[in-house]
Amino acid sequence: MTTAQTQEEQALAALRERAVAELAAVTTGDGLEEWRTRYLGRERGELTGILKGLGKLAPDQRKAVGQAANAVKADLDRLLEERRQALRAAERAAALERERLDVTLPGRVIPRGHVHPLSQTIRDIVRVMGEMGFQLYDGPEVETDYYNFQALNIPPDHPARDMQDTFWIAPGQILLRTQTSPMQIHVMEHMRPPVRAIVIGKVYRNEAIDASHEAIFHQVEGLLIDETCTMADLRGVVERFAREMFGAERKVRFRPSYFPFTEPSAEFDIDCINCNGAGCRVCKYSGWLEMGGSGMVDPRVLRGVGYDPSVYRGFAFGLGIERIAMLRYGIDEIRAFSTNDLRFLRQFT
Ligand code: DAH
């Protein structure tokens, strides 16, 4: 017995080599099955054939060839399993590739809302007045004649009513408030002095509507009641308000005027924010912009809510908010605030 390989052993080695080469070329599950049947098939597999023929060999060869054949069989079994795994992995990778999802695509942008220019103006007013110690109050838009007029020293048939064309709900009795001033009465009825209140809300007037007049608009009302209070305090508060809202360099001017619920009364203007007082289209070449009404609260109004006018005095002022917003943002059409046209609103992000 030499170490030289027998014929059978050489045949086995050749078979192994061929089987391995063919296996490497198999790319499908069917191909694998064919390959397995060809070499390892129970009936007609080439290697099975060799193993079956062992019995015909001489006894001294049988053991060596048997061992070699079994080693080749173990090898081929292992390689088959490896190839099967590799094909499965490749199949999974291909499936992943087919179902590929590009998660790096930018998402759809969700449009972001923003505050309406009128709401922004209201927020600024509340902040500025809050810094001066004024508390915000809210009240009814449907009012009685008493609060909207009589308690404010405007009796029936008073000519001041003509200025405020009224939407009546029950004529002579119930109405949509024409001003925020009735809240002065509610606030004073609700508390004892000292009072530092602002009121912000909608008011209603039966106006002819145009670019600067709406039937529904907003006002801000200020009210301060204390034991010592003069027109200088009124002036200081209005001036600070105007400068916070329209710029630190604003000048404020008071003109004598008349309101039934204040005595004395004054209207206040600011120098034109467009031309700084030089005169332009915005201020109609006067250099001034009308802002609102004000005055020292009339003793009759104080008496009406049970405040003693010999102890308490105070000031009040009121103005339209749309006008403030229009001046600040350079808007020349009051109706734009309420028509919800996005082309208009988007300018105020
Ligand atoms: N309520 C008045 C109006 O709507 C504005 C006003 C004037 C309010 C004088 C006041 C004030 O508080 O003192 O025209």
Tab-separated table of C-alpha atoms and ligand atoms in Angstrom:
chain	number	residue	atom	x	y	z
A	1	MET	CA	0.000	0.000	0.000
A	2	THR	CA	1.630	3.267	-1.090
A	3	THR	CA	0.695	6.845	-0.296
A	4	ALA	CA	-0.065	7.350	-3.927
A	5	GLN	CA	-3.750	7.880	-4.453
A	6	THR	CA	-5.774	5.077	-5.755
A	7	GLN	CA	-7.862	5.485	-8.884
A	8	GLU	CA	-10.955	5.868	-6.710
A	9	GLU	CA	-9.400	8.539	-4.628
A	10	GLN	CA	-8.417	10.500	-7.715
A	11	ALA	CA	-11.913	10.152	-9.084
A	12	LEU	CA	-13.290	11.442	-5.786
A	13	ALA	CA	-10.998	14.452	-5.860
A	14	ALA	CA	-12.010	15.244	-9.429
A	15	LEU	CA	-15.675	14.861	-8.555
A	16	ARG	CA	-15.256	17.192	-5.605
A	17	GLU	CA	-13.526	19.798	-7.725
A	18	ARG	CA	-16.214	19.658	-10.394
A	19	ALA	CA	-19.007	19.785	-7.838
A	20	VAL	CA	-17.493	22.819	-6.097
A	21	ALA	CA	-17.014	24.667	-9.378
A	22	GLU	CA	-20.568	24.001	-10.476
A	23	LEU	CA	-21.951	24.976	-7.103
A	24	ALA	CA	-20.259	28.348	-7.342
A	25	ALA	CA	-22.130	28.992	-10.592
A	26	VAL	CA	-25.568	28.164	-9.157
A	27	THR	CA	-27.693	31.273	-8.588
A	28	THR	CA	-31.195	29.962	-7.946
A	29	GLY	CA	-32.979	27.687	-5.514
A	30	ASP	CA	-33.933	25.355	-8.401
A	31	GLY	CA	-30.296	25.275	-9.489
A	32	LEU	CA	-29.284	24.278	-5.963
A	33	GLU	CA	-31.789	21.429	-5.932
A	34	GLU	CA	-30.569	20.168	-9.293
A	35	TRP	CA	-26.999	20.281	-8.079
A	36	ARG	CA	-27.890	18.412	-4.918
A	37	THR	CA	-29.697	15.672	-6.833
A	38	ARG	CA	-26.810	15.359	-9.238
A	39	TYR	CA	-24.145	14.788	-6.597
A	40	LEU	CA	-25.868	13.839	-3.385
A	41	GLY	CA	-29.216	12.471	-4.591
A	42	ARG	CA	-30.280	9.308	-2.796
A	43	GLU	CA	-31.053	7.464	-6.044
A	44	ARG	CA	-28.665	8.669	-8.695
A	45	GLY	CA	-26.241	11.056	-7.023
A	46	GLU	CA	-22.706	10.630	-8.234
A	47	LEU	CA	-21.218	10.533	-4.769
A	48	THR	CA	-23.980	8.270	-3.507
A	49	GLY	CA	-23.054	5.955	-6.348
A	50	ILE	CA	-19.480	5.825	-5.173
A	51	LEU	CA	-20.496	5.147	-1.606
A	52	LYS	CA	-22.838	2.418	-2.741
A	53	GLY	CA	-20.009	0.823	-4.750
A	54	LEU	CA	-17.688	0.603	-1.765
A	55	GLY	CA	-18.685	-2.960	-1.119
A	56	LYS	CA	-17.179	-4.024	-4.440
A	57	LEU	CA	-13.762	-2.726	-3.500
A	58	ALA	CA	-10.980	-4.770	-2.063
A	59	PRO	CA	-11.190	-4.737	1.760
A	60	ASP	CA	-7.889	-2.873	2.152
A	61	GLN	CA	-9.124	-0.094	-0.123
A	62	ARG	CA	-12.617	0.045	1.257
A	63	LYS	CA	-11.732	1.904	4.414
A	64	ALA	CA	-9.566	4.601	2.835
A	65	VAL	CA	-11.946	5.253	-0.044
A	66	GLY	CA	-14.887	5.150	2.333
A	67	GLN	CA	-13.317	7.755	4.574
A	68	ALA	CA	-12.373	9.941	1.626
A	69	ALA	CA	-15.873	9.646	0.139
A	70	ASN	CA	-17.490	10.493	3.461
A	71	ALA	CA	-15.185	13.485	3.835
A	72	VAL	CA	-16.160	14.705	0.360
A	73	LYS	CA	-19.823	14.149	1.202
A	74	ALA	CA	-19.498	16.151	4.433
A	75	ASP	CA	-17.703	18.874	2.470
A	76	LEU	CA	-20.360	19.017	-0.223
A	77	ASP	CA	-23.159	19.029	2.365
A	78	ARG	CA	-21.518	21.943	4.140
A	79	LEU	CA	-20.811	23.855	0.924
A	80	LEU	CA	-24.400	23.294	-0.214
A	81	GLU	CA	-25.686	24.763	3.043
A	82	GLU	CA	-23.310	27.725	2.781
A	83	ARG	CA	-24.387	28.354	-0.784
A	84	ARG	CA	-28.025	28.142	0.222
A	85	GLN	CA	-27.452	30.769	2.953
A	86	ALA	CA	-25.534	33.025	0.592
A	87	LEU	CA	-28.308	32.856	-2.020
A	88	ARG	CA	-30.914	33.656	0.648
A	89	ALA	CA	-28.917	36.633	1.866
A	90	ALA	CA	-28.542	37.878	-1.699
A	91	GLU	CA	-32.288	37.442	-2.220
A	92	ARG	CA	-33.053	39.440	0.908
A	93	ALA	CA	-30.664	42.193	-0.124
A	94	ALA	CA	-32.277	42.328	-3.560
A	95	ALA	CA	-35.729	42.557	-1.955
A	96	LEU	CA	-34.575	45.426	0.256
A	97	GLU	CA	-33.154	47.170	-2.767
A	98	ARG	CA	-36.449	46.750	-4.648
A	99	GLU	CA	-38.414	48.210	-1.753
A	100	ARG	CA	-35.937	50.989	-1.144
A	101	LEU	CA	-37.472	54.120	0.438
A	102	ASP	CA	-35.539	57.355	0.200
A	103	VAL	CA	-36.045	58.774	3.668
A	104	THR	CA	-33.741	61.670	2.871
A	105	LEU	CA	-36.474	63.312	0.758
A	106	PRO	CA	-37.461	66.596	2.376
A	107	GLY	CA	-40.885	66.391	4.080
A	108	ARG	CA	-43.875	68.468	3.090
A	109	VAL	CA	-43.657	71.873	4.757
A	110	ILE	CA	-46.508	72.460	7.213
A	111	PRO	CA	-47.619	76.079	6.851
A	112	ARG	CA	-47.145	78.018	10.055
A	113	GLY	CA	-49.781	80.465	11.226
A	114	HIS	CA	-49.111	83.883	12.643
A	115	VAL	CA	-50.846	86.569	14.638
A	116	HIS	CA	-53.326	88.868	12.888
A	117	PRO	CA	-51.988	92.450	12.709
A	118	LEU	CA	-54.926	93.670	14.785
A	119	SER	CA	-54.291	91.003	17.443
A	120	GLN	CA	-50.612	91.922	17.455
A	121	THR	CA	-51.540	95.565	18.057
A	122	ILE	CA	-53.878	94.529	20.878
A	123	ARG	CA	-51.137	92.434	22.467
A	124	ASP	CA	-48.770	95.395	22.334
A	125	ILE	CA	-51.361	97.723	23.888
A	126	VAL	CA	-52.027	95.272	26.722
A	127	ARG	CA	-48.292	94.933	27.362
A	128	VAL	CA	-47.567	98.669	27.320
A	129	MET	CA	-50.512	99.536	29.571
A	130	GLY	CA	-49.775	96.543	31.797
A	131	GLU	CA	-46.278	97.899	32.400
A	132	MET	CA	-47.943	101.068	33.716
A	133	GLY	CA	-50.091	99.022	36.089
A	134	PHE	CA	-53.341	98.945	34.116
A	135	GLN	CA	-55.323	95.737	34.346
A	136	LEU	CA	-57.266	94.380	31.386
A	137	TYR	CA	-61.071	94.050	31.664
A	138	ASP	CA	-63.546	92.488	29.296
A	139	GLY	CA	-67.284	93.162	29.163
A	140	PRO	CA	-70.547	92.834	27.250
A	141	GLU	CA	-70.992	93.972	23.663
A	142	VAL	CA	-74.757	93.980	24.116
A	143	GLU	CA	-75.476	96.830	26.506
A	144	THR	CA	-78.338	98.716	28.027
A	145	ASP	CA	-79.006	102.341	27.194
A	146	TYR	CA	-78.066	103.088	30.806
A	147	TYR	CA	-74.456	101.847	30.581
A	148	ASN	CA	-73.751	102.951	27.036
A	149	PHE	CA	-75.264	106.445	27.456
A	150	GLN	CA	-77.040	107.542	30.635
A	151	ALA	CA	-74.416	106.546	33.208
A	152	LEU	CA	-71.913	108.336	30.990
A	153	ASN	CA	-73.893	111.523	31.381
A	154	ILE	CA	-75.605	111.195	27.999
A	155	PRO	CA	-79.340	111.431	28.708
A	156	PRO	CA	-81.986	110.577	26.107
A	157	ASP	CA	-82.144	113.238	23.394
A	158	HIS	CA	-78.621	114.422	24.204
A	159	PRO	CA	-77.016	115.604	20.923
A	160	ALA	CA	-73.881	113.517	21.676
A	161	ARG	CA	-75.930	110.461	20.685
A	162	ASP	CA	-76.036	111.678	17.094
A	163	MET	CA	-72.275	111.072	16.823
A	164	GLN	CA	-72.751	107.396	17.511
A	165	ASP	CA	-75.324	105.987	15.140
A	166	THR	CA	-76.611	103.080	17.148
A	167	PHE	CA	-77.674	99.523	16.328
A	168	TRP	CA	-80.668	99.034	18.593
A	169	ILE	CA	-81.787	95.620	19.754
A	170	ALA	CA	-84.737	96.979	21.772
A	171	PRO	CA	-85.066	100.643	20.714
A	172	GLY	CA	-84.320	102.977	23.593
A	173	GLN	CA	-83.304	100.120	25.891
A	174	ILE	CA	-80.868	97.526	24.561
A	175	LEU	CA	-78.166	98.142	21.968
A	176	LEU	CA	-74.805	97.037	20.607
A	177	ARG	CA	-72.308	99.184	22.478
A	178	THR	CA	-71.089	102.118	20.417
A	179	GLN	CA	-68.006	102.628	22.572
A	180	THR	CA	-65.987	100.810	25.250
A	181	SER	CA	-66.735	103.658	27.704
A	182	PRO	CA	-69.696	101.795	29.332
A	183	MET	CA	-67.075	99.468	30.759
A	184	GLN	CA	-65.844	102.408	32.846
A	185	ILE	CA	-69.138	102.145	34.711
A	186	HIS	CA	-68.995	98.349	35.075
A	187	VAL	CA	-65.415	98.462	36.357
A	188	MET	CA	-66.171	101.208	38.892
A	189	GLU	CA	-69.330	99.441	40.080
A	190	HIS	CA	-67.262	96.303	40.505
A	191	MET	CA	-64.486	97.733	42.702
A	192	ARG	CA	-63.387	100.523	45.022
A	193	PRO	CA	-60.590	102.960	44.093
A	194	PRO	CA	-57.778	102.982	43.258
A	195	VAL	CA	-58.690	101.858	39.735
A	196	ARG	CA	-56.261	101.322	36.898
A	197	ALA	CA	-58.106	99.552	34.101
A	198	ILE	CA	-58.002	99.135	30.358
A	199	VAL	CA	-60.763	97.650	28.291
A	200	ILE	CA	-60.326	96.278	24.807
A	201	GLY	CA	-63.164	95.130	22.636
A	202	LYS	CA	-65.502	95.442	19.688
A	203	VAL	CA	-67.857	98.379	19.268
A	204	TYR	CA	-70.666	98.811	16.770
A	205	ARG	CA	-71.857	101.793	14.825
A	206	ASN	CA	-74.309	102.123	11.999
A	207	GLU	CA	-71.694	103.806	9.806
A	208	ALA	CA	-71.511	104.325	6.093
A	209	ILE	CA	-68.651	101.916	5.364
A	210	ASP	CA	-65.598	103.091	3.443
A	211	ALA	CA	-61.817	102.650	3.478
A	212	SER	CA	-61.563	104.200	6.946
A	213	HIS	CA	-64.968	103.373	8.508
A	214	GLU	CA	-66.353	100.011	9.537
A	215	ALA	CA	-69.598	99.239	11.364
A	216	ILE	CA	-67.667	96.880	13.664
A	217	PHE	CA	-64.305	97.963	15.006
A	218	HIS	CA	-62.221	97.857	18.188
A	219	GLN	CA	-61.525	100.398	20.874
A	220	VAL	CA	-59.220	100.572	23.842
A	221	GLU	CA	-60.420	102.442	26.905
A	222	GLY	CA	-58.234	103.522	29.802
A	223	LEU	CA	-59.457	104.513	33.250
A	224	LEU	CA	-57.573	105.641	36.348
A	225	ILE	CA	-59.248	106.686	39.605
A	226	ASP	CA	-57.357	107.669	42.722
A	227	GLU	CA	-57.302	110.285	45.465
A	228	THR	CA	-54.735	112.383	43.691
A	229	CYS	CA	-54.805	112.513	39.935
A	230	THR	CA	-54.414	115.416	37.549
A	231	MET	CA	-54.415	116.060	33.830
A	232	ALA	CA	-50.616	115.892	34.020
A	233	ASP	CA	-50.991	112.193	34.879
A	234	LEU	CA	-53.333	111.744	31.928
A	235	ARG	CA	-50.838	113.424	29.696
A	236	GLY	CA	-47.948	111.347	31.004
A	237	VAL	CA	-49.784	108.063	30.479
A	238	VAL	CA	-51.011	108.961	26.984
A	239	GLU	CA	-47.559	110.178	25.988
A	240	ARG	CA	-45.854	107.020	27.197
A	241	PHE	CA	-48.504	104.932	25.433
A	242	ALA	CA	-48.009	106.831	22.160
A	243	ARG	CA	-44.218	106.561	22.343
A	244	GLU	CA	-44.273	102.833	23.119
A	245	MET	CA	-46.640	102.218	20.224
A	246	PHE	CA	-45.271	104.621	17.621
A	247	GLY	CA	-41.669	105.389	18.542
A	248	ALA	CA	-39.742	107.112	21.331
A	249	GLU	CA	-39.476	110.393	19.454
A	250	ARG	CA	-43.282	110.972	19.144
A	251	LYS	CA	-44.741	114.296	20.224
A	252	VAL	CA	-48.238	114.342	21.729
A	253	ARG	CA	-50.585	117.301	21.525
A	254	PHE	CA	-53.799	117.863	23.518
A	255	ARG	CA	-56.635	119.941	22.088
A	256	PRO	CA	-59.627	121.119	24.123
A	257	SER	CA	-62.746	119.153	23.246
A	258	TYR	CA	-66.058	117.961	24.631
A	259	PHE	CA	-67.225	114.590	25.904
A	260	PRO	CA	-70.251	114.320	28.206
A	261	PHE	CA	-68.467	111.997	30.660
A	262	THR	CA	-65.267	114.043	31.117
A	263	GLU	CA	-64.653	117.565	32.346
A	264	PRO	CA	-62.408	119.035	31.133
A	265	SER	CA	-62.104	117.011	27.932
A	266	ALA	CA	-59.335	116.870	25.392
A	267	GLU	CA	-58.536	115.115	22.169
A	268	PHE	CA	-54.964	114.014	21.665
A	269	ASP	CA	-52.880	113.802	18.506
A	270	ILE	CA	-49.383	112.528	17.726
A	271	ASP	CA	-47.034	114.166	15.273
A	272	CYS	CA	-47.294	112.370	11.938
A	273	ILE	CA	-45.325	109.120	11.961
A	274	ASN	CA	-44.879	109.402	8.203
A	275	CYS	CA	-43.406	112.912	7.921
A	276	ASN	CA	-42.519	113.655	11.565
A	277	GLY	CA	-44.799	116.670	11.480
A	278	ALA	CA	-43.573	118.254	8.256
A	279	GLY	CA	-46.899	117.646	6.478
A	280	CYS	CA	-47.775	114.874	4.032
A	281	ARG	CA	-50.699	112.957	2.549
A	282	VAL	CA	-51.021	110.682	5.618
A	283	CYS	CA	-51.638	113.655	7.969
A	284	LYS	CA	-53.445	115.664	5.295
A	285	TYR	CA	-50.628	118.207	5.494
A	286	SER	CA	-51.452	119.129	9.105
A	287	GLY	CA	-48.386	117.422	10.611
A	288	TRP	CA	-50.641	115.740	13.214
A	289	LEU	CA	-52.619	112.515	13.450
A	290	GLU	CA	-55.777	112.371	15.565
A	291	MET	CA	-55.543	109.571	18.095
A	292	GLY	CA	-58.415	109.675	20.578
A	293	GLY	CA	-60.484	111.341	23.253
A	294	SER	CA	-59.731	111.843	26.917
A	295	GLY	CA	-60.421	113.937	29.963
A	296	MET	CA	-60.923	114.022	33.716
A	297	VAL	CA	-63.835	111.812	34.703
A	298	ASP	CA	-66.918	113.980	35.251
A	299	PRO	CA	-68.008	114.194	38.942
A	300	ARG	CA	-71.529	113.195	37.918
A	301	VAL	CA	-70.190	109.924	36.517
A	302	LEU	CA	-68.285	109.264	39.756
A	303	ARG	CA	-71.340	110.037	41.840
A	304	GLY	CA	-73.413	107.681	39.685
A	305	VAL	CA	-71.261	104.696	40.654
A	306	GLY	CA	-71.130	105.693	44.313
A	307	TYR	CA	-67.658	107.247	44.304
A	308	ASP	CA	-67.364	110.496	46.320
A	309	PRO	CA	-66.059	113.129	43.875
A	310	SER	CA	-64.687	115.202	46.740
A	311	VAL	CA	-62.332	112.305	47.562
A	312	TYR	CA	-61.704	110.615	44.214
A	313	ARG	CA	-60.795	111.925	40.813
A	314	GLY	CA	-59.464	110.289	37.702
A	315	PHE	CA	-58.937	110.372	33.994
A	316	ALA	CA	-60.186	108.324	31.082
A	317	PHE	CA	-59.199	107.994	27.466
A	318	GLY	CA	-60.370	106.007	24.486
A	319	LEU	CA	-59.283	105.356	20.944
A	320	GLY	CA	-59.807	103.074	17.956
A	321	ILE	CA	-57.440	100.147	17.540
A	322	GLU	CA	-57.798	99.650	13.782
A	323	ARG	CA	-56.487	103.156	13.290
A	324	ILE	CA	-53.435	102.384	15.442
A	325	ALA	CA	-52.725	99.228	13.444
A	326	MET	CA	-53.262	101.043	10.131
A	327	LEU	CA	-50.729	103.698	11.056
A	328	ARG	CA	-48.188	101.235	12.416
A	329	TYR	CA	-48.329	98.900	9.439
A	330	GLY	CA	-49.080	101.449	6.716
A	331	ILE	CA	-52.488	99.954	5.882
A	332	ASP	CA	-54.882	102.285	4.049
A	333	GLU	CA	-57.986	100.063	3.945
A	334	ILE	CA	-59.765	99.274	7.229
A	335	ARG	CA	-61.853	96.514	5.642
A	336	ALA	CA	-58.693	94.465	5.019
A	337	PHE	CA	-58.664	93.512	8.735
A	338	SER	CA	-61.922	91.614	8.506
A	339	THR	CA	-62.015	90.168	4.979
A	340	ASN	CA	-59.510	87.384	5.739
A	341	ASP	CA	-57.716	87.730	2.418
A	342	LEU	CA	-54.549	85.685	2.850
A	343	ARG	CA	-52.667	87.847	0.359
A	344	PHE	CA	-53.141	90.686	2.839
A	345	LEU	CA	-52.606	88.694	6.036
A	346	ARG	CA	-49.428	86.930	4.847
A	347	GLN	CA	-47.627	90.261	4.790
A	348	PHE	CA	-47.588	90.356	8.587
A	349	THR	CA	-45.620	87.204	9.459
B	1	DAH	N1	-65.895	106.857	23.855
B	1	DAH	C1	-65.414	107.914	23.016
B	1	DAH	C2	-65.748	107.591	21.560
B	1	DAH	O1	-66.037	106.496	21.262
B	1	DAH	C3	-63.929	108.067	23.164
B	1	DAH	C4	-63.570	108.611	24.496
B	1	DAH	C5	-63.469	109.948	24.722
B	1	DAH	C6	-63.280	107.746	25.543
B	1	DAH	C7	-63.128	110.481	25.936
B	1	DAH	C8	-62.945	108.244	26.792
B	1	DAH	C9	-62.858	109.631	26.986
B	1	DAH	O2	-62.666	107.465	27.815
B	1	DAH	O3	-62.509	110.113	28.206
B	1	DAH	O4	-65.724	108.480	20.771
